[in-house]
């Protein structure tokens, strides 16, 4: 693991700068591995300090990970929120559209709730617990991969995107959206990687120069565009077919 992480972090800063600005690359379509549920747990540990396996830094995330069947359709990760207290963890749960709701937010998740959360998630149900709410279908939540220990490309592009997004959202219909830096999602080579829920659309090769265009294109209804990688609930063939049907 150490050798792999070293190789992934071997790029020089000038090369990373060019990488985050480069435009011409192969097609992204179908590069999202199929999953049905995405669970993300908050942490106040900054992304730059995350280990290669972020669950090694977060006891509750490690507990959840140990209880998820490795063959299940659940994708698990962390997101950075500097407003949470030490030892406190909030949670987002997003489902494919087949489950007829946009997702759920649970504040201050407790260890004893883990089994119930996983069980409800696997069944596509909303868990009715204290400090939770069902997300609105028009409420966008954005995650930007910034997991530097997994790959410096994400560690470089993610924070840049986060800062740029904060400025852009003020003047767009996205101004009420939530946005966070998150742990590894898959596809370092496609950095910067951006996930937009509730639809669960993934975008790659996003940078501070083309971010505004992506938001404007999305607002016009052109969700499937040149930066689109795939979507929650779809396999590679379905992702490719969705593009062909446009």
PDB file of C-alpha atoms in Angstrom:
ATOM      1  CA  UNK A   1       0.000   0.000   0.000  1.00  0.00           C
ATOM      2  CA  UNK A   2       2.831   2.350   0.840  1.00  0.00           C
ATOM      3  CA  UNK A   3       4.480   1.845  -2.542  1.00  0.00           C
ATOM      4  CA  UNK A   4       1.157   2.359  -4.333  1.00  0.00           C
ATOM      5  CA  UNK A   5       0.441   5.550  -2.408  1.00  0.00           C
ATOM      6  CA  UNK A   6       3.964   6.804  -3.121  1.00  0.00           C
ATOM      7  CA  UNK A   7       3.529   6.237  -6.842  1.00  0.00           C
ATOM      8  CA  UNK A   8       0.198   8.045  -6.790  1.00  0.00           C
ATOM      9  CA  UNK A   9       1.771  11.026  -5.034  1.00  0.00           C
ATOM     10  CA  UNK A  10       4.807  11.162  -7.278  1.00  0.00           C
ATOM     11  CA  UNK A  11       3.589  13.888  -9.651  1.00  0.00           C
ATOM     12  CA  UNK A  12       5.346  17.244  -9.455  1.00  0.00           C
ATOM     13  CA  UNK A  13       3.335  20.377  -8.658  1.00  0.00           C
ATOM     14  CA  UNK A  14       3.783  21.879 -12.162  1.00  0.00           C
ATOM     15  CA  UNK A  15       2.465  18.657 -13.683  1.00  0.00           C
ATOM     16  CA  UNK A  16      -0.510  18.689 -11.292  1.00  0.00           C
ATOM     17  CA  UNK A  17      -1.286  22.277 -12.269  1.00  0.00           C
ATOM     18  CA  UNK A  18      -1.337  21.292 -15.929  1.00  0.00           C
ATOM     19  CA  UNK A  19      -3.427  18.223 -15.108  1.00  0.00           C
ATOM     20  CA  UNK A  20      -6.163  20.240 -13.391  1.00  0.00           C
ATOM     21  CA  UNK A  21      -6.346  22.625 -16.352  1.00  0.00           C
ATOM     22  CA  UNK A  22      -6.059  20.139 -19.210  1.00  0.00           C
ATOM     23  CA  UNK A  23      -9.133  19.920 -21.433  1.00  0.00           C
ATOM     24  CA  UNK A  24      -8.615  17.249 -24.105  1.00  0.00           C
ATOM     25  CA  UNK A  25      -9.068  13.731 -22.746  1.00  0.00           C
ATOM     26  CA  UNK A  26     -10.765  10.420 -23.610  1.00  0.00           C
ATOM     27  CA  UNK A  27     -14.493   9.843 -23.102  1.00  0.00           C
ATOM     28  CA  UNK A  28     -15.690   9.592 -19.513  1.00  0.00           C
ATOM     29  CA  UNK A  29     -18.938   7.758 -20.148  1.00  0.00           C
ATOM     30  CA  UNK A  30     -19.361   4.520 -18.232  1.00  0.00           C
ATOM     31  CA  UNK A  31     -16.511   5.090 -15.780  1.00  0.00           C
ATOM     32  CA  UNK A  32     -18.736   4.950 -12.676  1.00  0.00           C
ATOM     33  CA  UNK A  33     -18.871   1.501 -11.118  1.00  0.00           C
ATOM     34  CA  UNK A  34     -22.489   0.481 -10.392  1.00  0.00           C
ATOM     35  CA  UNK A  35     -23.929   1.178  -6.940  1.00  0.00           C
ATOM     36  CA  UNK A  36     -27.404   1.839  -5.527  1.00  0.00           C
ATOM     37  CA  UNK A  37     -26.735   3.633  -2.234  1.00  0.00           C
ATOM     38  CA  UNK A  38     -24.155   6.209  -1.162  1.00  0.00           C
ATOM     39  CA  UNK A  39     -23.502   6.774   2.538  1.00  0.00           C
ATOM     40  CA  UNK A  40     -21.230   9.679   3.493  1.00  0.00           C
ATOM     41  CA  UNK A  41     -20.178  10.440   7.065  1.00  0.00           C
ATOM     42  CA  UNK A  42     -18.940  13.859   8.178  1.00  0.00           C
ATOM     43  CA  UNK A  43     -15.615  14.503   9.858  1.00  0.00           C
ATOM     44  CA  UNK A  44     -13.853  17.652  11.044  1.00  0.00           C
ATOM     45  CA  UNK A  45     -10.478  16.172  10.057  1.00  0.00           C
ATOM     46  CA  UNK A  46      -9.291  18.175   7.005  1.00  0.00           C
ATOM     47  CA  UNK A  47      -8.872  16.162   3.771  1.00  0.00           C
ATOM     48  CA  UNK A  48      -5.140  16.912   3.665  1.00  0.00           C
ATOM     49  CA  UNK A  49      -4.787  14.910   6.900  1.00  0.00           C
ATOM     50  CA  UNK A  50      -6.789  11.850   5.818  1.00  0.00           C
ATOM     51  CA  UNK A  51      -5.054   8.488   5.630  1.00  0.00           C
ATOM     52  CA  UNK A  52      -5.087   6.448   2.421  1.00  0.00           C
ATOM     53  CA  UNK A  53      -8.044   4.598   3.950  1.00  0.00           C
ATOM     54  CA  UNK A  54     -10.116   7.347   5.544  1.00  0.00           C
ATOM     55  CA  UNK A  55     -11.947   4.833   7.744  1.00  0.00           C
ATOM     56  CA  UNK A  56      -8.644   4.414   9.627  1.00  0.00           C
ATOM     57  CA  UNK A  57      -9.162   7.992  10.873  1.00  0.00           C
ATOM     58  CA  UNK A  58     -12.848   7.706  11.797  1.00  0.00           C
ATOM     59  CA  UNK A  59     -13.925   4.983  14.239  1.00  0.00           C
ATOM     60  CA  UNK A  60     -17.617   5.202  13.333  1.00  0.00           C
ATOM     61  CA  UNK A  61     -16.862   4.945   9.619  1.00  0.00           C
ATOM     62  CA  UNK A  62     -14.710   1.905  10.302  1.00  0.00           C
ATOM     63  CA  UNK A  63     -17.631   0.339  12.188  1.00  0.00           C
ATOM     64  CA  UNK A  64     -20.033   0.972   9.306  1.00  0.00           C
ATOM     65  CA  UNK A  65     -17.519  -0.373   6.799  1.00  0.00           C
ATOM     66  CA  UNK A  66     -17.116  -3.597   8.788  1.00  0.00           C
ATOM     67  CA  UNK A  67     -20.863  -4.209   8.711  1.00  0.00           C
ATOM     68  CA  UNK A  68     -21.370  -3.641   4.982  1.00  0.00           C
ATOM     69  CA  UNK A  69     -21.184  -6.718   2.812  1.00  0.00           C
ATOM     70  CA  UNK A  70     -18.364  -6.157   0.334  1.00  0.00           C
ATOM     71  CA  UNK A  71     -20.644  -7.436  -2.416  1.00  0.00           C
ATOM     72  CA  UNK A  72     -23.429  -4.999  -1.548  1.00  0.00           C
ATOM     73  CA  UNK A  73     -24.493  -1.997  -3.633  1.00  0.00           C
ATOM     74  CA  UNK A  74     -23.524   0.471  -0.901  1.00  0.00           C
ATOM     75  CA  UNK A  75     -20.777   3.002  -1.538  1.00  0.00           C
ATOM     76  CA  UNK A  76     -19.238   4.430   1.626  1.00  0.00           C
ATOM     77  CA  UNK A  77     -17.178   7.585   2.167  1.00  0.00           C
ATOM     78  CA  UNK A  78     -16.478  10.650   4.288  1.00  0.00           C
ATOM     79  CA  UNK A  79     -16.906  14.380   3.767  1.00  0.00           C
ATOM     80  CA  UNK A  80     -15.246  17.320   5.469  1.00  0.00           C
ATOM     81  CA  UNK A  81     -17.353  19.623   7.636  1.00  0.00           C
ATOM     82  CA  UNK A  82     -15.459  21.933   9.984  1.00  0.00           C
ATOM     83  CA  UNK A  83     -18.661  22.879  11.813  1.00  0.00           C
ATOM     84  CA  UNK A  84     -19.107  19.496  13.503  1.00  0.00           C
ATOM     85  CA  UNK A  85     -17.682  18.946  16.969  1.00  0.00           C
ATOM     86  CA  UNK A  86     -15.018  16.380  17.828  1.00  0.00           C
ATOM     87  CA  UNK A  87     -16.671  12.982  18.034  1.00  0.00           C
ATOM     88  CA  UNK A  88     -19.811  14.155  16.230  1.00  0.00           C
ATOM     89  CA  UNK A  89     -20.677  12.713  12.829  1.00  0.00           C
ATOM     90  CA  UNK A  90     -23.561  13.671  10.569  1.00  0.00           C
ATOM     91  CA  UNK A  91     -24.569  11.528   7.635  1.00  0.00           C
ATOM     92  CA  UNK A  92     -25.979  11.765   4.127  1.00  0.00           C
ATOM     93  CA  UNK A  93     -27.668   8.759   2.545  1.00  0.00           C
ATOM     94  CA  UNK A  94     -28.490   8.872  -1.164  1.00  0.00           C
ATOM     95  CA  UNK A  95     -30.396   6.260  -3.139  1.00  0.00           C
ATOM     96  CA  UNK A  96     -30.980   5.527  -6.780  1.00  0.00           C
ATOM     97  CA  UNK A  97     -34.216   7.044  -8.092  1.00  0.00           C
ATOM     98  CA  UNK A  98     -35.901   3.635  -7.980  1.00  0.00           C
ATOM     99  CA  UNK A  99     -36.437   4.265  -4.273  1.00  0.00           C
ATOM    100  CA  UNK A 100     -38.603   7.340  -4.954  1.00  0.00           C
ATOM    101  CA  UNK A 101     -36.917   9.764  -2.598  1.00  0.00           C
ATOM    102  CA  UNK A 102     -33.912  12.040  -2.911  1.00  0.00           C
ATOM    103  CA  UNK A 103     -32.081  10.891   0.174  1.00  0.00           C
ATOM    104  CA  UNK A 104     -31.773  11.545   3.856  1.00  0.00           C
ATOM    105  CA  UNK A 105     -29.669  13.624   6.234  1.00  0.00           C
ATOM    106  CA  UNK A 106     -29.094  12.433   9.806  1.00  0.00           C
ATOM    107  CA  UNK A 107     -27.418  14.688  12.363  1.00  0.00           C
ATOM    108  CA  UNK A 108     -25.194  13.350  15.144  1.00  0.00           C
ATOM    109  CA  UNK A 109     -25.315   9.665  14.223  1.00  0.00           C
ATOM    110  CA  UNK A 110     -24.779   7.321  17.172  1.00  0.00           C
ATOM    111  CA  UNK A 111     -22.889   3.985  17.029  1.00  0.00           C
ATOM    112  CA  UNK A 112     -25.954   2.078  18.192  1.00  0.00           C
ATOM    113  CA  UNK A 113     -27.858   3.324  15.117  1.00  0.00           C
ATOM    114  CA  UNK A 114     -25.449   1.775  12.601  1.00  0.00           C
ATOM    115  CA  UNK A 115     -27.213  -1.568  12.145  1.00  0.00           C
ATOM    116  CA  UNK A 116     -30.593   0.119  11.738  1.00  0.00           C
ATOM    117  CA  UNK A 117     -29.184   2.626   9.249  1.00  0.00           C
ATOM    118  CA  UNK A 118     -27.589  -0.069   7.095  1.00  0.00           C
ATOM    119  CA  UNK A 119     -30.721  -2.221   7.212  1.00  0.00           C
ATOM    120  CA  UNK A 120     -33.003   0.636   6.170  1.00  0.00           C
ATOM    121  CA  UNK A 121     -30.568   1.762   3.460  1.00  0.00           C
ATOM    122  CA  UNK A 122     -30.346  -1.696   1.913  1.00  0.00           C
ATOM    123  CA  UNK A 123     -34.139  -1.752   1.702  1.00  0.00           C
ATOM    124  CA  UNK A 124     -34.281   1.744   0.223  1.00  0.00           C
ATOM    125  CA  UNK A 125     -36.273   3.024   3.172  1.00  0.00           C
ATOM    126  CA  UNK A 126     -36.112   6.298   5.090  1.00  0.00           C
ATOM    127  CA  UNK A 127     -34.945   5.822   8.658  1.00  0.00           C
ATOM    128  CA  UNK A 128     -37.152   7.785  11.035  1.00  0.00           C
ATOM    129  CA  UNK A 129     -34.846   8.813  13.857  1.00  0.00           C
ATOM    130  CA  UNK A 130     -34.280  11.985  15.854  1.00  0.00           C
ATOM    131  CA  UNK A 131     -32.446  14.823  14.065  1.00  0.00           C
ATOM    132  CA  UNK A 132     -33.082  13.416  10.606  1.00  0.00           C
ATOM    133  CA  UNK A 133     -34.813  14.787   7.543  1.00  0.00           C
ATOM    134  CA  UNK A 134     -35.716  13.633   4.070  1.00  0.00           C
ATOM    135  CA  UNK A 135     -34.015  15.736   1.402  1.00  0.00           C
ATOM    136  CA  UNK A 136     -36.035  17.658  -1.148  1.00  0.00           C
ATOM    137  CA  UNK A 137     -35.836  16.585  -4.790  1.00  0.00           C
ATOM    138  CA  UNK A 138     -34.709  20.077  -5.817  1.00  0.00           C
ATOM    139  CA  UNK A 139     -32.008  20.346  -3.139  1.00  0.00           C
ATOM    140  CA  UNK A 140     -28.586  19.824  -4.689  1.00  0.00           C
ATOM    141  CA  UNK A 141     -25.741  18.398  -2.620  1.00  0.00           C
ATOM    142  CA  UNK A 142     -22.305  18.438  -4.243  1.00  0.00           C
ATOM    143  CA  UNK A 143     -19.243  16.383  -3.333  1.00  0.00           C
ATOM    144  CA  UNK A 144     -15.741  17.062  -4.657  1.00  0.00           C
ATOM    145  CA  UNK A 145     -13.076  14.392  -4.267  1.00  0.00           C
ATOM    146  CA  UNK A 146     -10.123  15.934  -2.391  1.00  0.00           C
ATOM    147  CA  UNK A 147      -8.465  12.796  -1.007  1.00  0.00           C
ATOM    148  CA  UNK A 148      -4.800  13.713  -1.286  1.00  0.00           C
ATOM    149  CA  UNK A 149      -3.440  10.535   0.320  1.00  0.00           C
ATOM    150  CA  UNK A 150      -5.138   8.427  -2.364  1.00  0.00           C
ATOM    151  CA  UNK A 151      -3.898  10.599  -5.211  1.00  0.00           C
ATOM    152  CA  UNK A 152      -2.353  14.066  -5.420  1.00  0.00           C
ATOM    153  CA  UNK A 153      -4.444  14.847  -8.485  1.00  0.00           C
ATOM    154  CA  UNK A 154      -7.553  14.749  -6.303  1.00  0.00           C
ATOM    155  CA  UNK A 155      -5.694  16.527  -3.505  1.00  0.00           C
ATOM    156  CA  UNK A 156      -4.849  19.357  -5.889  1.00  0.00           C
ATOM    157  CA  UNK A 157      -8.028  19.644  -7.967  1.00  0.00           C
ATOM    158  CA  UNK A 158     -10.582  19.047  -5.187  1.00  0.00           C
ATOM    159  CA  UNK A 159      -9.724  21.999  -2.936  1.00  0.00           C
ATOM    160  CA  UNK A 160      -9.366  24.286  -5.973  1.00  0.00           C
ATOM    161  CA  UNK A 161     -12.841  23.288  -7.115  1.00  0.00           C
ATOM    162  CA  UNK A 162     -14.245  23.764  -3.615  1.00  0.00           C
ATOM    163  CA  UNK A 163     -12.979  27.355  -3.454  1.00  0.00           C
ATOM    164  CA  UNK A 164     -14.170  28.129  -6.994  1.00  0.00           C
ATOM    165  CA  UNK A 165     -17.588  26.597  -6.338  1.00  0.00           C
ATOM    166  CA  UNK A 166     -18.055  28.722  -3.243  1.00  0.00           C
ATOM    167  CA  UNK A 167     -17.625  31.865  -5.309  1.00  0.00           C
ATOM    168  CA  UNK A 168     -19.774  30.748  -8.227  1.00  0.00           C
ATOM    169  CA  UNK A 169     -22.750  29.504  -6.222  1.00  0.00           C
ATOM    170  CA  UNK A 170     -23.445  32.967  -4.843  1.00  0.00           C
ATOM    171  CA  UNK A 171     -24.687  34.184  -8.227  1.00  0.00           C
ATOM    172  CA  UNK A 172     -26.504  31.094  -9.536  1.00  0.00           C
ATOM    173  CA  UNK A 173     -29.574  29.000  -8.863  1.00  0.00           C
ATOM    174  CA  UNK A 174     -27.224  26.700  -6.933  1.00  0.00           C
ATOM    175  CA  UNK A 175     -26.746  29.258  -4.130  1.00  0.00           C
ATOM    176  CA  UNK A 176     -28.759  27.191  -1.639  1.00  0.00           C
ATOM    177  CA  UNK A 177     -26.861  24.007  -2.444  1.00  0.00           C
ATOM    178  CA  UNK A 178     -24.649  22.208   0.043  1.00  0.00           C
ATOM    179  CA  UNK A 179     -21.142  21.379  -1.128  1.00  0.00           C
ATOM    180  CA  UNK A 180     -18.292  19.477   0.485  1.00  0.00           C
ATOM    181  CA  UNK A 181     -14.867  17.981  -0.067  1.00  0.00           C
ATOM    182  CA  UNK A 182     -15.073  14.193   0.130  1.00  0.00           C
ATOM    183  CA  UNK A 183     -12.942  11.070   0.262  1.00  0.00           C
ATOM    184  CA  UNK A 184     -11.985   8.796  -2.627  1.00  0.00           C
ATOM    185  CA  UNK A 185     -14.860   8.065  -5.024  1.00  0.00           C
ATOM    186  CA  UNK A 186     -12.965   6.208  -7.749  1.00  0.00           C
ATOM    187  CA  UNK A 187     -11.215   7.420 -10.886  1.00  0.00           C
ATOM    188  CA  UNK A 188      -8.201   9.504  -9.839  1.00  0.00           C
ATOM    189  CA  UNK A 189      -7.294   9.911 -13.485  1.00  0.00           C
ATOM    190  CA  UNK A 190     -10.538  11.835 -14.053  1.00  0.00           C
ATOM    191  CA  UNK A 191      -9.831  14.506 -11.396  1.00  0.00           C
ATOM    192  CA  UNK A 192     -11.380  16.849 -10.601  1.00  0.00           C
ATOM    193  CA  UNK A 193     -14.288  14.612  -9.788  1.00  0.00           C
ATOM    194  CA  UNK A 194     -17.640  16.116  -8.861  1.00  0.00           C
ATOM    195  CA  UNK A 195     -20.796  14.289  -7.709  1.00  0.00           C
ATOM    196  CA  UNK A 196     -24.187  16.012  -7.773  1.00  0.00           C
ATOM    197  CA  UNK A 197     -27.119  14.613  -5.801  1.00  0.00           C
ATOM    198  CA  UNK A 198     -30.057  13.905  -5.664  1.00  0.00           C
ATOM    199  CA  UNK A 199     -29.723  12.639  -9.258  1.00  0.00           C
ATOM    200  CA  UNK A 200     -26.348  11.126  -8.398  1.00  0.00           C
ATOM    201  CA  UNK A 201     -24.590  12.353 -11.544  1.00  0.00           C
ATOM    202  CA  UNK A 202     -20.800  12.121 -11.688  1.00  0.00           C
ATOM    203  CA  UNK A 203     -18.576  14.549 -13.615  1.00  0.00           C
ATOM    204  CA  UNK A 204     -14.883  14.343 -14.406  1.00  0.00           C
ATOM    205  CA  UNK A 205     -12.086  16.630 -15.597  1.00  0.00           C
ATOM    206  CA  UNK A 206     -13.750  19.558 -13.824  1.00  0.00           C
ATOM    207  CA  UNK A 207     -11.555  22.531 -12.984  1.00  0.00           C
ATOM    208  CA  UNK A 208     -11.973  26.155 -11.933  1.00  0.00           C
ATOM    209  CA  UNK A 209     -11.960  27.223 -15.590  1.00  0.00           C
ATOM    210  CA  UNK A 210     -14.842  25.041 -16.826  1.00  0.00           C
ATOM    211  CA  UNK A 211     -16.879  24.826 -13.595  1.00  0.00           C
ATOM    212  CA  UNK A 212     -19.118  27.795 -14.416  1.00  0.00           C
ATOM    213  CA  UNK A 213     -19.919  26.324 -17.832  1.00  0.00           C
ATOM    214  CA  UNK A 214     -20.873  23.013 -16.204  1.00  0.00           C
ATOM    215  CA  UNK A 215     -23.259  24.705 -13.749  1.00  0.00           C
ATOM    216  CA  UNK A 216     -24.876  26.743 -16.532  1.00  0.00           C
ATOM    217  CA  UNK A 217     -25.203  23.678 -18.754  1.00  0.00           C
ATOM    218  CA  UNK A 218     -26.750  21.717 -15.878  1.00  0.00           C
ATOM    219  CA  UNK A 219     -29.265  24.488 -15.198  1.00  0.00           C
ATOM    220  CA  UNK A 220     -30.345  24.401 -18.845  1.00  0.00           C
ATOM    221  CA  UNK A 221     -31.223  20.726 -18.449  1.00  0.00           C
ATOM    222  CA  UNK A 222     -28.145  19.405 -20.237  1.00  0.00           C
ATOM    223  CA  UNK A 223     -27.198  17.084 -17.396  1.00  0.00           C
ATOM    224  CA  UNK A 224     -25.599  14.532 -19.714  1.00  0.00           C
ATOM    225  CA  UNK A 225     -22.680  16.482 -21.162  1.00  0.00           C
ATOM    226  CA  UNK A 226     -19.040  16.050 -22.157  1.00  0.00           C
ATOM    227  CA  UNK A 227     -17.951  15.861 -18.501  1.00  0.00           C
ATOM    228  CA  UNK A 228     -20.545  13.246 -17.480  1.00  0.00           C
ATOM    229  CA  UNK A 229     -19.080   9.993 -16.116  1.00  0.00           C
ATOM    230  CA  UNK A 230     -22.227   8.168 -15.051  1.00  0.00           C
ATOM    231  CA  UNK A 231     -24.976   7.996 -12.444  1.00  0.00           C
ATOM    232  CA  UNK A 232     -26.012   6.133  -9.324  1.00  0.00           C
ATOM    233  CA  UNK A 233     -28.153   3.094 -10.091  1.00  0.00           C
ATOM    234  CA  UNK A 234     -26.764   2.513 -13.607  1.00  0.00           C
ATOM    235  CA  UNK A 235     -24.223   0.013 -14.859  1.00  0.00           C
ATOM    236  CA  UNK A 236     -21.720   0.770 -17.614  1.00  0.00           C
ATOM    237  CA  UNK A 237     -24.005  -0.373 -20.425  1.00  0.00           C
ATOM    238  CA  UNK A 238     -26.925   1.690 -19.093  1.00  0.00           C
ATOM    239  CA  UNK A 239     -24.720   4.764 -18.716  1.00  0.00           C
ATOM    240  CA  UNK A 240     -23.567   4.445 -22.328  1.00  0.00           C
ATOM    241  CA  UNK A 241     -27.127   3.888 -23.523  1.00  0.00           C
ATOM    242  CA  UNK A 242     -28.312   7.006 -21.704  1.00  0.00           C
ATOM    243  CA  UNK A 243     -25.773   9.062 -23.634  1.00  0.00           C
ATOM    244  CA  UNK A 244     -26.706   7.417 -26.937  1.00  0.00           C
ATOM    245  CA  UNK A 245     -30.359   8.291 -26.329  1.00  0.00           C
ATOM    246  CA  UNK A 246     -29.618  12.011 -25.943  1.00  0.00           C
TER     247      UNK A 246
END
